[in-house]
XYZ file of C-alpha atoms in Angstrom:
441
model
C 0.140 -0.051 -0.027
C 1.195 3.362 -0.936
C 0.449 6.892 0.514
C 1.265 8.482 -2.713
C -1.903 7.167 -4.524
C -5.002 8.883 -4.307
C -8.726 8.445 -3.774
C -11.188 7.483 -6.879
C -13.366 10.746 -7.834
C -16.663 8.610 -8.991
C -19.346 9.357 -6.625
C -22.521 11.172 -8.199
C -25.249 13.226 -6.071
C -27.490 9.917 -5.827
C -24.254 8.268 -4.424
C -23.810 10.682 -2.020
C -27.124 11.023 -0.884
C -27.603 7.262 -0.689
C -24.483 7.095 1.681
C -25.444 9.637 3.807
C -28.774 8.195 4.405
C -27.150 4.728 4.751
C -24.931 6.335 7.355
C -28.123 7.918 9.296
C -30.274 4.459 8.709
C -33.529 5.758 8.291
C -34.487 2.518 10.399
C -32.365 3.925 13.128
C -35.488 5.540 14.566
C -37.044 2.047 15.315
C -33.596 0.372 16.468
C -33.071 3.275 18.920
C -36.626 3.758 19.818
C -36.777 2.590 23.221
C -33.855 4.744 24.077
C -35.104 7.871 22.651
C -38.629 7.489 23.599
C -37.688 6.844 27.208
C -35.352 9.899 27.258
C -37.731 11.970 25.622
C -40.879 10.941 28.171
C -42.772 9.460 25.275
C -42.855 13.136 23.290
C -40.570 12.051 20.313
C -42.406 14.250 17.719
C -41.813 17.468 20.023
C -38.175 16.107 20.704
C -37.657 15.653 16.741
C -38.903 18.713 15.959
C -36.669 20.381 18.223
C -33.237 18.624 17.154
C -34.419 19.182 13.687
C -34.024 23.051 13.874
C -30.596 22.588 15.745
C -29.387 20.234 12.865
C -30.990 22.271 9.792
C -28.845 25.265 10.664
C -25.905 23.281 11.473
C -26.648 21.309 7.736
C -26.271 24.725 6.151
C -23.003 25.543 7.714
C -21.877 22.302 6.639
C -22.775 23.382 3.426
C -21.171 26.600 3.166
C -17.798 24.962 4.760
C -18.032 22.229 1.774
C -17.858 24.979 -0.850
C -15.129 26.857 0.757
C -12.683 23.594 1.410
C -14.025 20.780 -1.138
C -11.680 18.245 0.523
C -12.151 15.218 2.738
C -11.958 15.531 6.505
C -15.210 17.276 7.494
C -15.177 19.090 10.619
C -11.445 18.570 11.411
C -10.402 20.181 7.985
C -13.086 22.924 8.267
C -11.750 23.943 11.917
C -8.233 23.484 11.067
C -8.277 25.722 7.947
C -10.736 28.400 9.201
C -9.599 28.710 12.883
C -6.118 27.185 13.973
C -4.720 23.310 13.801
C -4.905 22.986 17.700
C -8.449 23.660 17.704
C -8.758 21.654 14.302
C -7.517 18.704 16.132
C -9.491 18.752 19.247
C -12.699 18.925 16.541
C -11.207 16.292 14.745
C -10.523 14.252 17.904
C -14.147 14.740 19.004
C -15.402 13.828 15.348
C -13.500 10.753 15.694
C -15.385 9.540 18.967
C -18.688 9.948 17.052
C -17.433 7.981 13.610
C -15.967 5.532 15.679
C -18.768 4.696 17.839
C -20.909 4.839 15.062
C -19.574 1.611 13.465
C -19.746 -0.089 16.894
C -23.340 0.999 16.993
C -24.221 -0.514 13.811
C -22.770 -3.746 14.382
C -24.154 -4.015 17.741
C -27.623 -2.963 16.573
C -27.251 -6.030 14.072
C -26.651 -8.545 16.910
C -29.386 -6.941 19.211
C -32.006 -7.348 16.617
C -30.997 -10.640 14.871
C -30.669 -12.156 18.643
C -34.256 -10.792 19.490
C -35.446 -12.807 16.404
C -33.307 -15.586 16.728
C -32.853 -16.169 20.504
C -31.042 -19.347 20.339
C -27.744 -17.495 18.451
C -25.582 -15.280 20.683
C -25.656 -11.548 19.767
C -21.896 -11.823 19.481
C -22.073 -14.346 16.554
C -24.148 -11.808 14.400
C -21.785 -8.942 15.658
C -18.848 -10.851 14.326
C -20.525 -11.828 10.854
C -21.706 -8.138 10.283
C -17.939 -7.006 10.827
C -16.819 -9.455 8.606
C -19.210 -8.215 5.604
C -18.800 -4.454 6.229
C -14.851 -4.934 6.022
C -14.806 -6.886 2.905
C -17.216 -4.628 1.050
C -15.301 -1.537 2.439
C -12.311 -2.817 1.115
C -13.139 -3.569 -2.450
C -14.200 0.071 -2.920
C -16.592 3.032 -2.106
C -18.330 2.878 -5.536
C -19.395 -0.972 -4.746
C -20.415 0.120 -1.252
C -22.506 3.134 -2.402
C -24.464 0.801 -4.867
C -25.478 -1.736 -2.197
C -26.386 0.869 0.283
C -28.708 2.369 -2.586
C -30.863 -0.811 -2.632
C -30.645 -1.198 1.283
C -31.921 2.310 1.784
C -34.655 1.753 -0.646
C -35.820 -1.116 1.307
C -35.924 1.073 4.553
C -37.924 3.964 2.757
C -40.608 1.489 1.596
C -40.936 0.011 4.883
C -41.346 3.047 6.716
C -43.971 4.015 4.272
C -45.841 0.675 4.634
C -45.626 1.172 8.441
C -47.093 4.649 8.519
C -49.602 3.560 6.043
C -50.651 0.858 8.407
C -51.164 3.078 11.261
C -53.092 5.487 9.170
C -55.565 2.695 8.055
C -56.017 1.613 11.938
C -56.499 5.434 12.848
C -59.252 5.543 10.357
C -60.650 2.655 11.807
C -60.900 4.269 15.197
C -57.545 3.311 16.606
C -56.277 7.179 17.709
C -56.162 7.250 21.668
C -54.144 10.564 21.885
C -56.264 12.837 19.686
C -54.838 14.601 16.736
C -52.562 17.410 18.655
C -49.140 16.736 17.815
C -47.979 19.236 20.269
C -50.002 17.685 23.230
C -47.686 17.383 26.471
C -48.448 13.846 28.322
C -49.115 14.118 32.007
C -46.278 14.213 34.177
C -43.789 15.280 31.171
C -42.112 18.675 31.794
C -40.677 20.765 28.698
C -36.937 20.209 30.184
C -37.660 16.283 29.695
C -38.427 17.276 25.926
C -35.533 19.189 25.677
C -33.421 16.556 27.020
C -34.944 14.243 24.791
C -34.154 16.472 21.877
C -30.299 16.260 22.868
C -30.671 12.543 22.514
C -32.381 12.750 19.401
C -29.849 14.359 17.384
C -28.346 10.955 17.342
C -31.109 10.104 14.597
C -29.843 12.775 12.033
C -26.128 11.970 12.428
C -25.037 11.240 9.019
C -25.541 13.958 6.971
C -22.266 15.429 8.216
C -20.520 11.802 7.015
C -20.491 12.570 3.462
C -18.079 15.513 3.953
C -15.523 12.947 4.403
C -16.172 11.280 0.903
C -15.576 15.031 -0.861
C -12.245 13.822 -2.437
C -14.405 10.573 -4.096
C -17.558 12.998 -5.240
C -17.809 14.386 -8.574
C -18.210 18.215 -8.570
C -17.839 18.175 -4.707
C -18.684 22.071 -4.164
C -21.733 21.584 -6.096
C -23.060 18.006 -4.750
C -21.833 18.196 -1.183
C -24.134 20.961 -0.349
C -27.114 19.735 -2.337
C -26.801 16.414 -0.793
C -26.583 17.691 2.717
C -29.744 19.609 2.352
C -31.678 16.601 0.749
C -30.398 13.990 3.194
C -31.818 16.283 6.614
C -35.283 17.210 4.711
C -35.872 13.575 3.883
C -35.049 12.217 7.437
C -36.996 15.203 9.083
C -40.218 13.878 6.966
C -39.596 10.233 7.957
C -39.028 10.691 11.406
C -41.751 13.476 11.854
C -44.516 11.356 10.439
C -43.518 8.149 12.148
C -42.948 9.688 15.618
C -46.799 11.638 15.274
C -48.251 8.222 14.427
C -47.137 6.243 17.088
C -47.466 8.907 19.548
C -51.072 9.320 18.725
C -51.847 5.680 18.509
C -49.694 4.171 21.338
C -48.995 7.117 24.092
C -48.696 4.643 26.397
C -46.481 2.345 25.038
C -43.742 0.652 27.247
C -40.994 -2.016 26.444
C -39.535 -4.769 28.698
C -35.959 -3.652 27.286
C -35.114 -0.389 25.690
C -32.362 -2.059 23.315
C -35.318 -4.192 21.672
C -38.209 -1.641 22.187
C -38.397 -1.273 18.485
C -38.773 -5.129 17.931
C -41.776 -5.311 20.655
C -43.472 -2.267 19.296
C -43.843 -4.386 15.853
C -45.053 -7.241 17.833
C -47.639 -5.276 19.567
C -48.767 -3.497 16.032
C -48.389 -6.150 13.575
C -47.613 -9.433 15.274
C -45.146 -11.993 14.471
C -45.487 -11.266 10.834
C -44.582 -7.439 11.162
C -41.823 -8.153 13.386
C -40.343 -10.753 11.074
C -40.277 -8.035 8.167
C -39.018 -5.772 10.652
C -36.107 -8.084 11.336
C -35.453 -8.827 7.592
C -35.209 -4.662 6.901
C -33.135 -4.298 9.960
C -30.327 -6.763 8.901
C -29.922 -4.802 5.247
C -30.414 -1.329 7.136
C -27.498 -2.107 9.645
C -25.304 -3.584 6.914
C -25.687 -0.268 5.067
C -25.235 2.014 7.995
C -22.077 -0.134 9.147
C -20.637 0.233 5.314
C -21.331 3.939 5.235
C -19.891 4.394 8.922
C -16.598 2.333 8.077
C -16.174 4.492 4.875
C -16.576 7.679 6.897
C -14.107 6.985 9.885
C -11.693 5.483 7.829
C -11.560 8.538 5.411
C -11.286 10.638 8.491
C -8.267 8.483 9.673
C -6.797 8.909 5.957
C -7.026 12.698 6.467
C -5.250 12.770 9.944
C -2.905 10.462 8.834
C -2.218 12.520 5.777
C -1.651 15.527 7.913
C 0.536 13.890 10.487
C -1.927 13.842 13.278
C -2.278 10.325 13.309
C 0.785 7.870 12.348
C 1.447 7.770 8.503
C 0.474 4.284 8.017
C -3.166 5.697 8.345
C -2.750 7.648 5.212
C -1.794 4.298 3.104
C -4.104 3.177 0.030
C -4.152 -0.117 -1.233
C -2.771 -0.193 -4.975
C -5.557 -2.433 -6.532
C -8.445 -1.246 -4.464
C -7.663 2.240 -3.721
C -9.497 2.281 -0.156
C -7.428 2.745 3.099
C -7.209 -0.720 3.772
C -5.226 -0.768 6.936
C -7.823 1.822 8.565
C -10.818 -0.616 7.631
C -9.195 -3.535 9.239
C -8.174 -1.575 12.302
C -11.755 -0.417 12.568
C -13.152 -3.721 12.084
C -11.159 -5.221 14.927
C -12.520 -1.982 17.133
C -16.027 -2.745 16.104
C -16.083 -6.034 17.967
C -15.924 -3.988 21.166
C -19.802 -3.963 20.483
C -19.909 -7.337 22.254
C -19.036 -5.498 25.332
C -20.846 -2.144 24.976
C -24.451 -1.103 25.705
C -26.447 0.694 23.102
C -27.239 3.434 25.637
C -23.245 4.177 26.441
C -22.457 4.196 22.774
C -24.953 6.459 22.102
C -23.830 9.089 24.631
C -20.337 8.764 23.239
C -21.818 9.582 19.727
C -23.802 12.625 20.597
C -20.983 14.257 22.440
C -18.689 13.809 19.679
C -20.969 14.927 16.994
C -22.520 17.975 18.813
C -19.152 19.472 19.515
C -17.900 18.899 15.994
C -21.559 20.494 14.965
C -20.585 23.590 17.177
C -17.411 24.361 15.801
C -18.568 23.869 11.943
C -21.026 26.779 12.814
C -18.188 28.780 14.342
C -16.034 27.805 11.518
C -18.232 29.420 8.737
C -18.232 32.810 10.819
C -14.463 32.705 11.183
C -13.749 31.813 7.377
C -16.368 34.326 5.600
C -17.114 36.902 8.073
C -13.578 37.346 9.660
C -10.960 36.134 7.344
C -12.814 36.786 4.290
C -14.820 39.978 5.206
C -17.777 38.889 3.369
C -20.280 41.151 5.083
C -22.849 42.075 2.519
C -26.543 41.926 4.185
C -26.858 38.266 2.404
C -23.625 37.094 4.060
C -24.411 38.770 7.378
C -27.497 36.594 7.521
C -26.440 33.667 5.689
C -22.847 33.433 7.334
C -23.585 35.158 10.801
C -26.780 35.167 11.504
C -27.756 31.547 10.933
C -24.310 29.649 11.884
C -24.808 31.765 15.520
C -28.569 30.177 15.764
C -27.332 26.931 14.917
C -24.322 27.059 17.411
C -26.655 28.490 19.868
C -29.088 25.541 19.601
C -26.156 22.877 19.294
C -24.552 24.392 22.917
C -27.551 24.473 24.315
C -28.277 20.531 23.545
C -24.732 19.872 24.787
C -25.570 21.268 28.203
C -28.679 19.102 28.144
C -26.651 16.043 27.788
C -26.472 14.080 31.084
C -23.412 13.950 33.432
C -22.234 10.671 32.097
C -21.921 11.892 28.484
C -20.208 14.642 29.580
C -17.894 12.984 31.522
C -17.046 10.372 28.891
C -16.809 13.038 26.451
C -14.264 15.000 28.399
C -12.560 11.733 29.242
C -11.809 11.266 25.751
C -10.739 14.890 25.067
C -8.193 14.520 27.943
C -7.107 11.369 26.185
C -6.571 13.284 23.127
C -4.807 16.348 24.677
C -2.398 13.849 26.062
C -1.691 12.006 22.598
C -1.561 15.617 21.312
C 1.534 16.566 23.738
C 2.930 13.066 23.225
C 3.488 14.003 19.424
C 4.208 17.080 19.818
C 2.425 18.581 16.917
C 3.045 22.012 16.357
C 0.377 23.919 14.571
C 2.805 25.795 12.336
C 4.112 22.481 10.811
C 0.681 20.500 10.594
C 1.029 19.641 6.897
C -2.441 21.127 5.517
C -0.959 21.801 2.540
C -1.197 18.213 1.445
C -5.055 18.673 1.986
C -4.657 21.879 -0.337
C -3.413 19.774 -3.160
C -6.794 17.925 -3.561
C -8.916 20.700 -4.010
């Protein structure tokens, strides 16, 4: 493998949208249903609306930075080039936490849901199987992964549409038990609980940002990446709103025996064994798609951090035949096996801290780059590149403050570990090799 090779630029808008939706996995609504439903006090729709507002402004900021710096690296690259390398490293380290645990969550959910369906087979067996499949497909190439993911994403959208159609059919048969007021607050649920739920629900929107790590493999990235980000967020928001609304109105008092498998239990309540079996079938492929896209994202971030010497140079190596960062893929596959020892709730807390930290600094990067450095201060620029990012940063910062103490402690511990690594590496801001990133522009 050589670090002189480059990644293949072969992804279209459809490919990129597919990879983003695969990473996000629309079925995440159901696979994390128990944790999110409990965390929002049953008020999922309100939590999703609040999270969507925060995410939409942040998505616009990602689009702005993708136009300015059409290279891989996501929040790490944007913060490094618009602020300084040290802040960039910290943000990159935080988003690495998000991407690392997203891979773990994918294989963990695969194991949880298949074990719920086939109780005689341990979850660890399914985790190992999923990890091997995801690793092989990622090594072969990103376009192969994108084409396979396209089929799996379509399956998820069709399932969600069919599920919602079933609930609407039952609603017209008199199944509504909570009325039609989407903003009605359940008794005993405070607004602060809903806000805390929104900080968890942000997890369901994560993925739109992942496509920025694929910029160097995308055709016309300055145009394609911002468009894809907006499409992904709007599509996800529509699916989540409709599904959350219907479940909330028809099953307001739903409870589960196990928060990790609550989605499977919900299917059994609504459609019995048949719907639960169909659900499991779709989950198998949705999690595979999420795993493939998550693996692509984290290994490309490792690639960029290796290329800029923040990680050892071996992370910047590319396989001469497949033109993929094979070393990163194999290493991440080994790390993913830790899903056998981690709970879903803990993994989600890690992801949320890393993602929200990156979101905060991408919003601030827009202001730093366009308003402060480039001095673009027309009325339009002040609104799009100052007011909107400030609103996005404000929402995200508030959501960070709503994370529970364990999430903040876990995240703080990760950042401290990063600082120790940074000191050991003795990376000097003036010598961080961002020039090699510029060559790809």
